[in-house]
PDB file of C-alpha atoms and ligand atoms in Angstrom:
ATOM      1  CA  MET A   1       9.091  -3.190  51.760  1.00 51.00           C
ATOM      2  CA  SER A   2      12.848  -4.024  53.067  1.00 55.00           C
ATOM      3  CA  LYS A   3      15.040  -2.874  50.804  1.00 56.00           C
ATOM      4  CA  ILE A   4      16.213  -6.336  49.490  1.00 53.00           C
ATOM      5  CA  LYS A   5      12.575  -6.976  49.026  1.00 54.00           C
ATOM      6  CA  LYS A   6      12.279  -4.502  46.603  1.00 57.00           C
ATOM      7  CA  ALA A   7      15.340  -4.802  44.752  1.00 53.00           C
ATOM      8  CA  LEU A   8      13.850  -8.676  44.270  1.00 48.00           C
ATOM      9  CA  GLU A   9      10.702  -7.725  43.039  1.00 56.00           C
ATOM     10  CA  ARG A  10      12.533  -5.251  40.960  1.00 57.00           C
ATOM     11  CA  LEU A  11      14.574  -8.262  39.712  1.00 50.00           C
ATOM     12  CA  LYS A  12      11.980 -10.055  38.939  1.00 50.00           C
ATOM     13  CA  SER A  13       9.781  -7.353  37.093  1.00 54.00           C
ATOM     14  CA  GLU A  14      12.781  -6.939  34.590  1.00 58.00           C
ATOM     15  CA  SER A  15      13.549 -10.647  34.319  1.00 53.00           C
ATOM     16  CA  GLN A  16      10.107 -10.796  33.445  1.00 52.00           C
ATOM     17  CA  LEU A  17       9.819  -7.490  30.845  1.00 53.00           C
ATOM     18  CA  LYS A  18      13.727  -9.491  29.486  1.00 57.00           C
ATOM     19  CA  GLU A  19      11.359 -12.811  28.405  1.00 52.00           C
ATOM     20  CA  ILE A  20       8.791 -10.904  27.352  1.00 47.00           C
ATOM     21  CA  LYS A  21      11.016  -8.275  24.975  1.00 56.00           C
ATOM     22  CA  GLU A  22      12.471 -11.955  24.060  1.00 57.00           C
ATOM     23  CA  GLU A  23       9.580 -13.662  23.293  1.00 51.00           C
ATOM     24  CA  LYS A  24       8.465 -10.981  21.309  1.00 53.00           C
ATOM     25  CA  ALA A  25      11.054 -11.188  19.176  1.00 56.00           C
ATOM     26  CA  GLU A  26      11.095 -14.977  18.741  1.00 55.00           C
ATOM     27  CA  ARG A  27       7.507 -14.128  17.759  1.00 52.00           C
ATOM     28  CA  LYS A  28       8.884 -11.561  14.686  1.00 56.00           C
ATOM     29  CA  GLU A  29      11.259 -13.740  13.285  1.00 58.00           C
ATOM     30  CA  ALA A  30       9.036 -16.631  13.317  1.00 54.00           C
ATOM     31  CA  ILE A  31       6.931 -14.528  11.590  1.00 54.00           C
ATOM     32  CA  SER A  32       9.217 -13.450   9.060  1.00 56.00           C
ATOM     33  CA  GLU A  33      10.520 -16.632   8.837  1.00 58.00           C
ATOM     34  CA  LYS A  34       6.956 -18.061   7.681  1.00 59.00           C
ATOM     35  CA  LEU A  35       6.776 -14.923   5.504  1.00 57.00           C
ATOM     36  CA  GLU A  36       9.712 -15.470   3.943  1.00 54.00           C
ATOM     37  CA  LYS A  37       8.743 -19.296   2.634  1.00 56.00           C
ATOM     38  CA  ILE A  38       5.413 -18.438   1.297  1.00 57.00           C
ATOM     39  CA  VAL A  39       5.034 -20.623  -1.512  1.00 55.00           C
ATOM     40  CA  TYR A  40       2.126 -19.448  -4.371  1.00 61.00           C
ATOM     41  CA  THR A  41       0.450 -22.464  -4.598  1.00 62.00           C
ATOM     42  CA  LYS A  42      -2.869 -21.524  -6.019  1.00 75.00           C
ATOM     43  CA  THR A  43      -2.169 -17.686  -6.811  1.00 88.00           C
ATOM     44  CA  LYS A  44      -1.097 -17.276 -10.705  1.00 92.00           C
ATOM     45  CA  VAL A  45       2.647 -16.255 -10.863  1.00 95.00           C
ATOM     46  CA  ILE A  46       3.602 -14.066 -13.810  1.00 94.00           C
ATOM     47  CA  HIS A  47       7.196 -13.515 -14.355  1.00 93.00           C
ATOM     48  CA  VAL A  48       7.405  -9.869 -14.843  1.00 94.00           C
ATOM     49  CA  ASP A  49      11.111  -8.402 -16.717  1.00 95.00           C
ATOM     50  CA  PRO A  50      12.537  -6.245 -14.030  1.00 95.00           C
ATOM     51  CA  GLU A  51      13.456  -3.843 -17.010  1.00 96.00           C
ATOM     52  CA  LYS A  52       9.899  -3.316 -18.553  1.00 96.00           C
ATOM     53  CA  LEU A  53       8.881  -3.007 -15.034  1.00 96.00           C
ATOM     54  CA  LYS A  54      11.289  -0.021 -14.081  1.00 95.00           C
ATOM     55  CA  GLU A  55      10.488   1.455 -17.671  1.00 95.00           C
ATOM     56  CA  ASN A  56       7.069   1.521 -15.797  1.00 96.00           C
ATOM     57  CA  LYS A  57       8.632   3.539 -13.122  1.00 95.00           C
ATOM     58  CA  ILE A  58       7.899   0.788 -10.791  1.00 96.00           C
ATOM     59  CA  VAL A  59      11.724   1.282  -9.769  1.00 94.00           C
ATOM     60  CA  ALA A  60      10.978  -0.002  -5.516  1.00 94.00           C
ATOM     61  CA  ILE A  61      12.065  -3.351  -6.946  1.00 94.00           C
ATOM     62  CA  ASP A  62      15.997  -2.027  -7.358  1.00 94.00           C
ATOM     63  CA  GLU A  63      17.590  -1.928  -4.340  1.00 94.00           C
ATOM     64  CA  GLU A  64      20.101   0.521  -6.013  1.00 93.00           C
ATOM     65  CA  ASP A  65      17.536   3.004  -7.520  1.00 92.00           C
ATOM     66  CA  PRO A  66      17.619   6.170  -5.246  1.00 88.00           C
ATOM     67  CA  LEU A  67      13.957   6.563  -5.475  1.00 90.00           C
ATOM     68  CA  THR A  68      13.633   3.173  -3.385  1.00 93.00           C
ATOM     69  CA  ASP A  69      14.984   5.069  -0.387  1.00 91.00           C
ATOM     70  CA  GLN A  70      12.204   7.472  -0.740  1.00 90.00           C
ATOM     71  CA  PHE A  71       9.771   5.033  -0.533  1.00 93.00           C
ATOM     72  CA  LYS A  72      10.987   3.119   1.923  1.00 93.00           C
ATOM     73  CA  VAL A  73      10.911   6.139   4.130  1.00 91.00           C
ATOM     74  CA  LEU A  74       7.380   6.694   2.866  1.00 93.00           C
ATOM     75  CA  ARG A  75       6.732   2.772   4.044  1.00 94.00           C
ATOM     76  CA  THR A  76       8.362   3.676   7.398  1.00 93.00           C
ATOM     77  CA  ARG A  77       6.163   6.326   8.390  1.00 92.00           C
ATOM     78  CA  ILE A  78       3.116   5.204   7.262  1.00 94.00           C
ATOM     79  CA  LEU A  79       3.664   2.074   8.932  1.00 94.00           C
ATOM     80  CA  ASN A  80       4.315   3.927  12.474  1.00 93.00           C
ATOM     81  CA  ARG A  81       0.802   5.275  11.734  1.00 93.00           C
ATOM     82  CA  THR A  82      -0.988   2.612  11.429  1.00 95.00           C
ATOM     83  CA  ARG A  83       0.613  -1.069  13.040  1.00 93.00           C
ATOM     84  CA  ALA A  84      -0.175  -0.436  16.442  1.00 93.00           C
ATOM     85  CA  GLU A  85      -3.646   0.551  15.515  1.00 94.00           C
ATOM     86  CA  GLY A  86      -3.821  -2.570  13.436  1.00 94.00           C
ATOM     87  CA  LYS A  87      -4.836  -0.629  10.538  1.00 95.00           C
ATOM     88  CA  LYS A  88      -4.535  -2.856   7.256  1.00 96.00           C
ATOM     89  CA  THR A  89      -6.193  -1.160   4.565  1.00 97.00           C
ATOM     90  CA  ILE A  90      -4.966   1.805   3.172  1.00 97.00           C
ATOM     91  CA  GLN A  91      -6.647   3.526   0.133  1.00 98.00           C
ATOM     92  CA  VAL A  92      -4.280   5.747  -2.191  1.00 98.00           C
ATOM     93  CA  SER A  93      -6.473   8.223  -3.971  1.00 98.00           C
ATOM     94  CA  GLY A  94      -5.558  12.301  -5.128  1.00 97.00           C
ATOM     95  CA  PHE A  95      -7.412  15.352  -6.720  1.00 97.00           C
ATOM     96  CA  GLY A  96      -7.569  14.683 -10.563  1.00 96.00           C
ATOM     97  CA  ILE A  97      -5.788  12.878 -12.771  1.00 96.00           C
ATOM     98  CA  ASP A  98      -2.450  11.841 -13.948  1.00 96.00           C
ATOM     99  CA  GLU A  99      -0.827  12.791 -10.200  1.00 96.00           C
ATOM    100  CA  GLY A 100       0.796   9.526 -10.224  1.00 96.00           C
ATOM    101  CA  LYS A 101      -1.433   7.739  -8.217  1.00 97.00           C
ATOM    102  CA  SER A 102      -0.956   3.992  -9.286  1.00 98.00           C
ATOM    103  CA  ILE A 103       2.524   4.554  -9.168  1.00 97.00           C
ATOM    104  CA  ILE A 104       3.210   5.516  -6.127  1.00 96.00           C
ATOM    105  CA  ALA A 105       0.128   3.127  -4.565  1.00 97.00           C
ATOM    106  CA  SER A 106       2.346   0.207  -6.808  1.00 98.00           C
ATOM    107  CA  ASN A 107       6.142   1.338  -5.603  1.00 97.00           C
ATOM    108  CA  LEU A 108       4.450   1.969  -1.815  1.00 96.00           C
ATOM    109  CA  ALA A 109       2.877  -1.706  -1.977  1.00 97.00           C
ATOM    110  CA  ILE A 110       6.515  -3.539  -3.216  1.00 97.00           C
ATOM    111  CA  ALA A 111       8.837  -1.463  -0.350  1.00 96.00           C
ATOM    112  CA  MET A 112       6.215  -2.886   1.955  1.00 96.00           C
ATOM    113  CA  ALA A 113       6.162  -6.256   1.252  1.00 96.00           C
ATOM    114  CA  LYS A 114      10.612  -5.303   1.327  1.00 95.00           C
ATOM    115  CA  GLU A 115       9.780  -4.787   5.297  1.00 90.00           C
ATOM    116  CA  THR A 116      10.112  -8.270   6.779  1.00 82.00           C
ATOM    117  CA  ARG A 117       6.704  -8.390   9.239  1.00 87.00           C
ATOM    118  CA  GLN A 118       4.189  -8.258   6.201  1.00 88.00           C
ATOM    119  CA  THR A 119       3.357  -9.613   2.737  1.00 95.00           C
ATOM    120  CA  THR A 120       1.198  -6.513   0.492  1.00 97.00           C
ATOM    121  CA  LEU A 121      -2.073  -7.176  -1.623  1.00 97.00           C
ATOM    122  CA  LEU A 122      -1.691  -3.995  -4.320  1.00 98.00           C
ATOM    123  CA  VAL A 123      -5.809  -4.391  -5.362  1.00 98.00           C
ATOM    124  CA  ASP A 124      -6.684  -1.790  -9.102  1.00 98.00           C
ATOM    125  CA  LEU A 125      -9.981  -0.255  -7.943  1.00 98.00           C
ATOM    126  CA  ASP A 126      -9.822   1.863 -10.528  1.00 97.00           C
ATOM    127  CA  LEU A 127     -12.794   0.404 -11.883  1.00 97.00           C
ATOM    128  CA  ARG A 128     -13.618   3.477 -14.502  1.00 96.00           C
ATOM    129  CA  ASN A 129      -9.625   3.409 -15.556  1.00 96.00           C
ATOM    130  CA  PRO A 130      -7.632   0.483 -14.931  1.00 98.00           C
ATOM    131  CA  SER A 131      -3.975   0.619 -14.988  1.00 98.00           C
ATOM    132  CA  ILE A 132      -2.121  -1.679 -12.601  1.00 98.00           C
ATOM    133  CA  HIS A 133      -2.199  -4.026 -14.938  1.00 98.00           C
ATOM    134  CA  LYS A 134      -0.563  -2.188 -17.327  1.00 98.00           C
ATOM    135  CA  LEU A 135       2.194  -1.118 -14.713  1.00 98.00           C
ATOM    136  CA  PHE A 136       2.952  -4.818 -14.251  1.00 98.00           C
ATOM    137  CA  CYS A 137       2.853  -5.811 -17.928  1.00 97.00           C
ATOM    138  CA  LEU A 138       0.436  -8.737 -16.898  1.00 97.00           C
ATOM    139  CA  GLY A 139      -1.681  -8.548 -20.378  1.00 95.00           C
ATOM    140  CA  ASP A 140      -5.324  -9.107 -20.265  1.00 94.00           C
ATOM    141  CA  VAL A 141      -6.012 -10.655 -16.814  1.00 96.00           C
ATOM    142  CA  LYS A 142      -8.647 -11.692 -15.142  1.00 97.00           C
ATOM    143  CA  GLY A 143      -9.869  -9.366 -12.153  1.00 98.00           C
ATOM    144  CA  LEU A 144     -12.333  -7.740  -9.645  1.00 97.00           C
ATOM    145  CA  LYS A 145     -14.906  -7.721 -12.880  1.00 97.00           C
ATOM    146  CA  ASP A 146     -14.802 -11.383 -13.048  1.00 97.00           C
ATOM    147  CA  TYR A 147     -15.353 -11.535  -9.058  1.00 97.00           C
ATOM    148  CA  PHE A 148     -18.282  -8.345  -9.921  1.00 96.00           C
ATOM    149  CA  GLU A 149     -19.637  -9.989 -12.652  1.00 96.00           C
ATOM    150  CA  LYS A 150     -19.365 -13.251 -12.689  1.00 96.00           C
ATOM    151  CA  GLY A 151     -18.766 -14.642  -9.476  1.00 96.00           C
ATOM    152  CA  VAL A 152     -15.509 -15.978  -9.974  1.00 96.00           C
ATOM    153  CA  PRO A 153     -13.882 -16.576  -6.560  1.00 95.00           C
ATOM    154  CA  LEU A 154     -11.035 -14.102  -5.163  1.00 95.00           C
ATOM    155  CA  GLU A 155      -8.493 -16.993  -4.742  1.00 93.00           C
ATOM    156  CA  GLU A 156      -8.360 -17.217  -8.454  1.00 95.00           C
ATOM    157  CA  LEU A 157      -7.804 -13.471  -8.984  1.00 97.00           C
ATOM    158  CA  PHE A 158      -4.298 -12.914  -7.674  1.00 97.00           C
ATOM    159  CA  ILE A 159      -1.355 -12.579  -9.558  1.00 97.00           C
ATOM    160  CA  ASN A 160       2.414 -12.791  -7.862  1.00 97.00           C
ATOM    161  CA  PRO A 161       4.200 -11.118 -10.643  1.00 96.00           C
ATOM    162  CA  GLY A 162       7.737 -12.561  -9.417  1.00 95.00           C
ATOM    163  CA  ILE A 163       8.150 -10.044  -6.537  1.00 95.00           C
ATOM    164  CA  PRO A 164       8.483 -12.052  -3.182  1.00 94.00           C
ATOM    165  CA  LYS A 165       5.578 -11.366  -0.502  1.00 95.00           C
ATOM    166  CA  PHE A 166       3.593  -9.283  -2.990  1.00 97.00           C
ATOM    167  CA  THR A 167       0.188  -9.728  -5.054  1.00 97.00           C
ATOM    168  CA  ILE A 168      -1.791  -8.081  -7.423  1.00 98.00           C
ATOM    169  CA  LEU A 169      -5.703  -8.129  -7.519  1.00 98.00           C
ATOM    170  CA  PRO A 170      -6.131  -6.563 -10.784  1.00 98.00           C
ATOM    171  CA  ALA A 171      -9.525  -4.578 -11.894  1.00 98.00           C
ATOM    172  CA  GLY A 172     -10.020  -7.238 -14.883  1.00 97.00           C
ATOM    173  CA  GLY A 173     -11.307  -4.213 -17.183  1.00 96.00           C
ATOM    174  CA  LYS A 174     -13.281  -1.574 -16.615  1.00 96.00           C
ATOM    175  CA  ILE A 175     -16.702  -2.182 -15.178  1.00 95.00           C
ATOM    176  CA  ILE A 176     -20.348   0.377 -15.813  1.00 93.00           C
ATOM    177  CA  GLY A 177     -21.893   0.901 -13.100  1.00 94.00           C
ATOM    178  CA  ALA A 178     -18.697   1.297 -10.884  1.00 94.00           C
ATOM    179  CA  PRO A 179     -20.428   3.057  -7.960  1.00 95.00           C
ATOM    180  CA  GLU A 180     -23.607   1.063  -7.536  1.00 96.00           C
ATOM    181  CA  ILE A 181     -21.270  -2.050  -7.368  1.00 96.00           C
ATOM    182  CA  LEU A 182     -18.654  -0.174  -4.569  1.00 96.00           C
ATOM    183  CA  GLY A 183     -21.433   0.797  -2.579  1.00 95.00           C
ATOM    184  CA  SER A 184     -22.766  -3.025  -3.109  1.00 96.00           C
ATOM    185  CA  PRO A 185     -22.937  -5.335  -0.228  1.00 95.00           C
ATOM    186  CA  LYS A 186     -20.624  -7.548  -2.745  1.00 95.00           C
ATOM    187  CA  MET A 187     -17.993  -4.848  -2.186  1.00 96.00           C
ATOM    188  CA  GLU A 188     -18.585  -4.982   1.465  1.00 94.00           C
ATOM    189  CA  THR A 189     -17.360  -9.065   1.417  1.00 94.00           C
ATOM    190  CA  MET A 190     -14.622  -8.649  -0.923  1.00 96.00           C
ATOM    191  CA  VAL A 191     -12.988  -6.403   1.607  1.00 95.00           C
ATOM    192  CA  LYS A 192     -13.578  -8.059   4.931  1.00 94.00           C
ATOM    193  CA  GLU A 193     -12.428 -11.252   2.779  1.00 93.00           C
ATOM    194  CA  LEU A 194      -9.146  -9.874   2.015  1.00 95.00           C
ATOM    195  CA  ARG A 195      -9.090  -8.208   5.310  1.00 92.00           C
ATOM    196  CA  GLU A 196      -8.922 -11.505   7.236  1.00 90.00           C
ATOM    197  CA  ARG A 197      -7.531 -13.869   4.989  1.00 86.00           C
ATOM    198  CA  TYR A 198      -3.578 -12.929   6.115  1.00 83.00           C
ATOM    199  CA  PRO A 199      -3.444 -11.535   9.346  1.00 85.00           C
ATOM    200  CA  ASP A 200       0.052 -10.103   8.129  1.00 89.00           C
ATOM    201  CA  ARG A 201      -1.220  -8.274   4.923  1.00 95.00           C
ATOM    202  CA  TYR A 202      -1.381  -4.834   4.368  1.00 97.00           C
ATOM    203  CA  ILE A 203      -3.853  -4.002   1.023  1.00 97.00           C
ATOM    204  CA  ILE A 204      -3.099  -0.815  -0.659  1.00 98.00           C
ATOM    205  CA  PHE A 205      -6.208   0.063  -2.583  1.00 98.00           C
ATOM    206  CA  ASP A 206      -5.335   2.242  -6.267  1.00 98.00           C
ATOM    207  CA  THR A 207      -8.634   4.511  -6.588  1.00 98.00           C
ATOM    208  CA  PRO A 208      -9.243   7.759  -8.740  1.00 98.00           C
ATOM    209  CA  GLY A 209      -8.399  11.242  -7.937  1.00 97.00           C
ATOM    210  CA  MET A 210     -11.936  12.626  -5.140  1.00 97.00           C
ATOM    211  CA  ASN A 211     -12.722  15.215  -7.805  1.00 95.00           C
ATOM    212  CA  ILE A 212     -12.776  12.612 -10.899  1.00 95.00           C
ATOM    213  CA  CYS A 213     -15.996  10.735 -10.186  1.00 95.00           C
ATOM    214  CA  PRO A 214     -17.852   9.442  -6.446  1.00 96.00           C
ATOM    215  CA  ASP A 215     -15.876   6.175  -5.941  1.00 97.00           C
ATOM    216  CA  PRO A 216     -12.997   7.091  -4.121  1.00 97.00           C
ATOM    217  CA  LEU A 217     -15.494   8.396  -1.831  1.00 97.00           C
ATOM    218  CA  ILE A 218     -17.931   5.606  -1.418  1.00 97.00           C
ATOM    219  CA  VAL A 219     -14.852   3.279  -1.069  1.00 96.00           C
ATOM    220  CA  SER A 220     -13.208   5.589   1.837  1.00 97.00           C
ATOM    221  CA  GLU A 221     -16.099   4.023   3.984  1.00 95.00           C
ATOM    222  CA  TYR A 222     -14.451   0.882   4.173  1.00 95.00           C
ATOM    223  CA  MET A 223     -10.666   1.790   4.306  1.00 97.00           C
ATOM    224  CA  ASP A 224      -8.889   1.925   7.518  1.00 97.00           C
ATOM    225  CA  ALA A 225      -6.600   4.945   6.031  1.00 97.00           C
ATOM    226  CA  ILE A 226      -6.084   7.273   3.308  1.00 97.00           C
ATOM    227  CA  LEU A 227      -2.901   8.753   1.551  1.00 96.00           C
ATOM    228  CA  LEU A 228      -3.789  11.394  -1.107  1.00 96.00           C
ATOM    229  CA  VAL A 229      -1.311  12.107  -4.314  1.00 95.00           C
ATOM    230  CA  ALA A 230      -0.621  15.182  -5.788  1.00 94.00           C
ATOM    231  CA  ARG A 231       1.387  16.337  -8.681  1.00 93.00           C
ATOM    232  CA  VAL A 232       3.056  19.720  -9.156  1.00 90.00           C
ATOM    233  CA  GLY A 233       1.583  21.476 -11.634  1.00 91.00           C
ATOM    234  CA  VAL A 234      -0.773  18.975 -12.446  1.00 94.00           C
ATOM    235  CA  THR A 235      -2.926  19.110  -9.210  1.00 94.00           C
ATOM    236  CA  ASP A 236      -4.123  22.923  -8.949  1.00 92.00           C
ATOM    237  CA  GLN A 237      -5.440  24.746  -5.991  1.00 92.00           C
ATOM    238  CA  ASP A 238      -9.162  24.449  -6.112  1.00 94.00           C
ATOM    239  CA  ALA A 239      -8.729  20.719  -6.598  1.00 94.00           C
ATOM    240  CA  ILE A 240      -6.795  20.257  -3.358  1.00 94.00           C
ATOM    241  CA  LYS A 241      -9.836  22.880  -1.379  1.00 94.00           C
ATOM    242  CA  SER A 242     -12.407  20.982  -2.599  1.00 95.00           C
ATOM    243  CA  VAL A 243     -11.325  17.365  -2.106  1.00 96.00           C
ATOM    244  CA  MET A 244     -10.191  18.221   1.779  1.00 94.00           C
ATOM    245  CA  LYS A 245     -13.893  19.037   2.610  1.00 95.00           C
ATOM    246  CA  ILE A 246     -14.533  16.241   1.251  1.00 95.00           C
ATOM    247  CA  VAL A 247     -12.041  13.684   2.704  1.00 96.00           C
ATOM    248  CA  PRO A 248     -13.072  11.750   6.006  1.00 96.00           C
ATOM    249  CA  LYS A 249      -9.982  13.396   7.948  1.00 94.00           C
ATOM    250  CA  GLU A 250      -9.930  11.224  10.538  1.00 95.00           C
ATOM    251  CA  LYS A 251      -8.649   8.749   8.369  1.00 96.00           C
ATOM    252  CA  LEU A 252      -6.578  10.833   6.308  1.00 95.00           C
ATOM    253  CA  LEU A 253      -2.529   9.759   6.562  1.00 94.00           C
ATOM    254  CA  GLY A 254      -1.018  12.772   4.694  1.00 93.00           C
ATOM    255  CA  ILE A 255      -0.373  14.139   1.275  1.00 92.00           C
ATOM    256  CA  VAL A 256       2.899  13.022  -1.337  1.00 92.00           C
ATOM    257  CA  LEU A 257       4.045  15.672  -3.274  1.00 90.00           C
ATOM    258  CA  ASN A 258       4.932  13.936  -6.354  1.00 90.00           C
ATOM    259  CA  ASP A 259       6.934  15.391  -9.165  1.00 84.00           C
ATOM    260  CA  PHE A 260       8.702  17.717  -6.385  1.00 76.00           C
ATOM    261  CA  ILE A 261      12.233  19.173  -7.630  1.00 63.00           C
ATOM    262  CA  TRP A 262      14.028  20.814  -4.779  1.00 53.00           C
ATOM    263  CA  ALA A 263      15.209  24.317  -5.615  1.00 47.00           C
ATOM    264  CA  ASP A 264      19.230  23.251  -5.347  1.00 44.00           C
ATOM    265  CA  GLU A 265      18.468  19.989  -7.948  1.00 40.00           C
ATOM    266  CA  ILE A 266      16.596  21.449 -10.191  1.00 37.00           C
ATOM    267  CA  MET A 267      19.838  20.845 -12.645  1.00 37.00           C
ATOM    268  CA  SER A 268      20.633  17.360 -11.218  1.00 36.00           C
ATOM    269  CA  TYR A 269      20.540  13.800 -11.598  1.00 36.00           C
ATOM    270  CA  TYR A 270      17.000  12.798 -10.180  1.00 38.00           C
ATOM    271  CA  LYS A 271      14.159  13.578 -12.709  1.00 42.00           C
ATOM    272  CA  TYR A 272      11.380  13.229 -10.140  1.00 48.00           C
ATOM    273  CA  ARG A 273      11.032  12.636  -6.344  1.00 57.00           C
ATOM    274  CA  TYR A 274       8.434  12.635  -3.648  1.00 60.00           C
ATOM    275  CA  LYS A 275       7.798  14.985  -0.898  1.00 61.00           C
ATOM    276  CA  TYR A 276       5.849  13.954   1.930  1.00 60.00           C
ATOM    277  CA  TYR A 277       3.227  15.806   4.418  1.00 64.00           C
ATOM    278  CA  LEU A 278       2.448  12.954   7.028  1.00 60.00           C
TER     279      LEU A 278
HETATM  280  N1  ATP B 301       7.167  11.852 -11.209  1.00 50.50           N
HETATM  281  C1  ATP B 301       6.599  11.322 -11.978  1.00 50.50           C
HETATM  282  N2  ATP B 301       7.632  12.174 -13.002  1.00 50.50           N
HETATM  283  C2  ATP B 301       7.281  11.493 -14.498  1.00 50.50           C
HETATM  284  N3  ATP B 301       6.496  10.988 -14.774  1.00 50.50           N
HETATM  285  C3  ATP B 301       5.631  11.308 -14.203  1.00 50.50           C
HETATM  286  C4  ATP B 301       5.306  11.090 -12.463  1.00 50.50           C
HETATM  287  N4  ATP B 301       4.496  10.862 -12.066  1.00 50.50           N
HETATM  288  C5  ATP B 301       3.643  10.155 -12.609  1.00 50.50           C
HETATM  289  N5  ATP B 301       4.163  10.427 -13.459  1.00 50.50           N
HETATM  290  C6  ATP B 301       3.741   9.839 -15.700  1.00 50.50           C
HETATM  291  O1  ATP B 301       1.869  10.582 -15.453  1.00 50.50           O
HETATM  292  C7  ATP B 301       1.286   9.470 -15.896  1.00 50.50           C
HETATM  293  C8  ATP B 301       0.193   9.132 -14.754  1.00 50.50           C
HETATM  294  O2  ATP B 301       0.659   7.784 -14.265  1.00 50.50           O
HETATM  295  P1  ATP B 301      -0.153   7.656 -13.009  1.00 50.50           P
HETATM  296  O3  ATP B 301      -0.679   6.548 -14.024  1.00 50.50           O
HETATM  297  O4  ATP B 301       0.468   6.995 -12.089  1.00 50.50           O
HETATM  298  O5  ATP B 301      -0.839   8.301 -13.111  1.00 50.50           O
HETATM  299  P2  ATP B 301      -2.901   8.299 -11.690  1.00 50.50           P
HETATM  300  O6  ATP B 301      -2.570   9.279 -11.064  1.00 50.50           O
HETATM  301  O7  ATP B 301      -3.103   7.216 -11.358  1.00 50.50           O
HETATM  302  O8  ATP B 301      -3.482   8.332 -13.377  1.00 50.50           O
HETATM  303  P3  ATP B 301      -4.800   8.338 -13.113  1.00 50.50           P
HETATM  304  O9  ATP B 301      -5.851   9.698 -12.735  1.00 50.50           O
HETATM  305  O10 ATP B 301      -5.523   8.239 -14.477  1.00 50.50           O
HETATM  306  O11 ATP B 301      -5.915   7.044 -12.181  1.00 50.50           O
HETATM  307  C9  ATP B 301       1.806   8.280 -16.541  1.00 50.50           C
HETATM  308  O12 ATP B 301       2.880   8.633 -17.690  1.00 50.50           O
HETATM  309  C10 ATP B 301       3.161   8.416 -15.211  1.00 50.50           C
HETATM  310  O13 ATP B 301       3.939   7.934 -15.873  1.00 50.50           O
HETATM  311 MG1   MG B 302      -4.388   5.821 -11.664  1.00 50.50          MG
END
């Protein structure tokens, strides 16, 4: 091939590349515009006082809170690890109780909703000890219990707590016989429906600790990825060892260490921080 011909070919492929890039950028813009314009027609909106949310450690709503940036770092790491592979369903679990799983799942879900390219749904899948409705001050709302036990359609159960691009699917009360329900075909249908309803949506499932009951392991089968939460002074080494034997490793994104204080910050202003192993 002559030099001129080669140069022309290169120019052609460069301009094609430019076009593709521009087209991608336009598409991205169109998606974020579309997402920003979401108006919740069917979804029930409950406007929650931001101060009450912050009291419950739902801090990611506040751009000025120093922890918001930490949740954005966690969000970015998770998006980098999942987006290209189309992974959308993320289970948050841990090792025992009181490790901050629900708080971290909630803040992560809000931080993800703030990123322009997707919406987020937070599902309370701790059917033995649901807490998301309490953290978001929603009162006694309907939820998955009504879906599983009474056949109430999912679209009647979603709640937007006044945070853009963010919806909650509450548990709606404790469910007896959770392992059977979680392992049932109806559960599989539910996850499929949630996953397929909106392609631009990440779904964060808050679940109990892996050593507490069989529920989180049953649920892990339907999930694309798993994030574990350990808490300094709460989670012990034996608990970590036994969970690492059972958790599906290929799905594990990493571990968030909650309540971690850097040695040089023990006396500092921040009461708690997060450290990530992912
Ligand atoms: N980093 C932290 N600093 C101070 N308090 C915290 C921290 N993380 C969690 N907590 C407190 O610990 C309690 C448990 O938090 P959370 O409900 O998020 O934990 P969990 O792991 O989901 O619990 P469960 O095992 O019951 O589902 C709450 O009272 C919460 O405010
Ligand atoms: Mg919890």
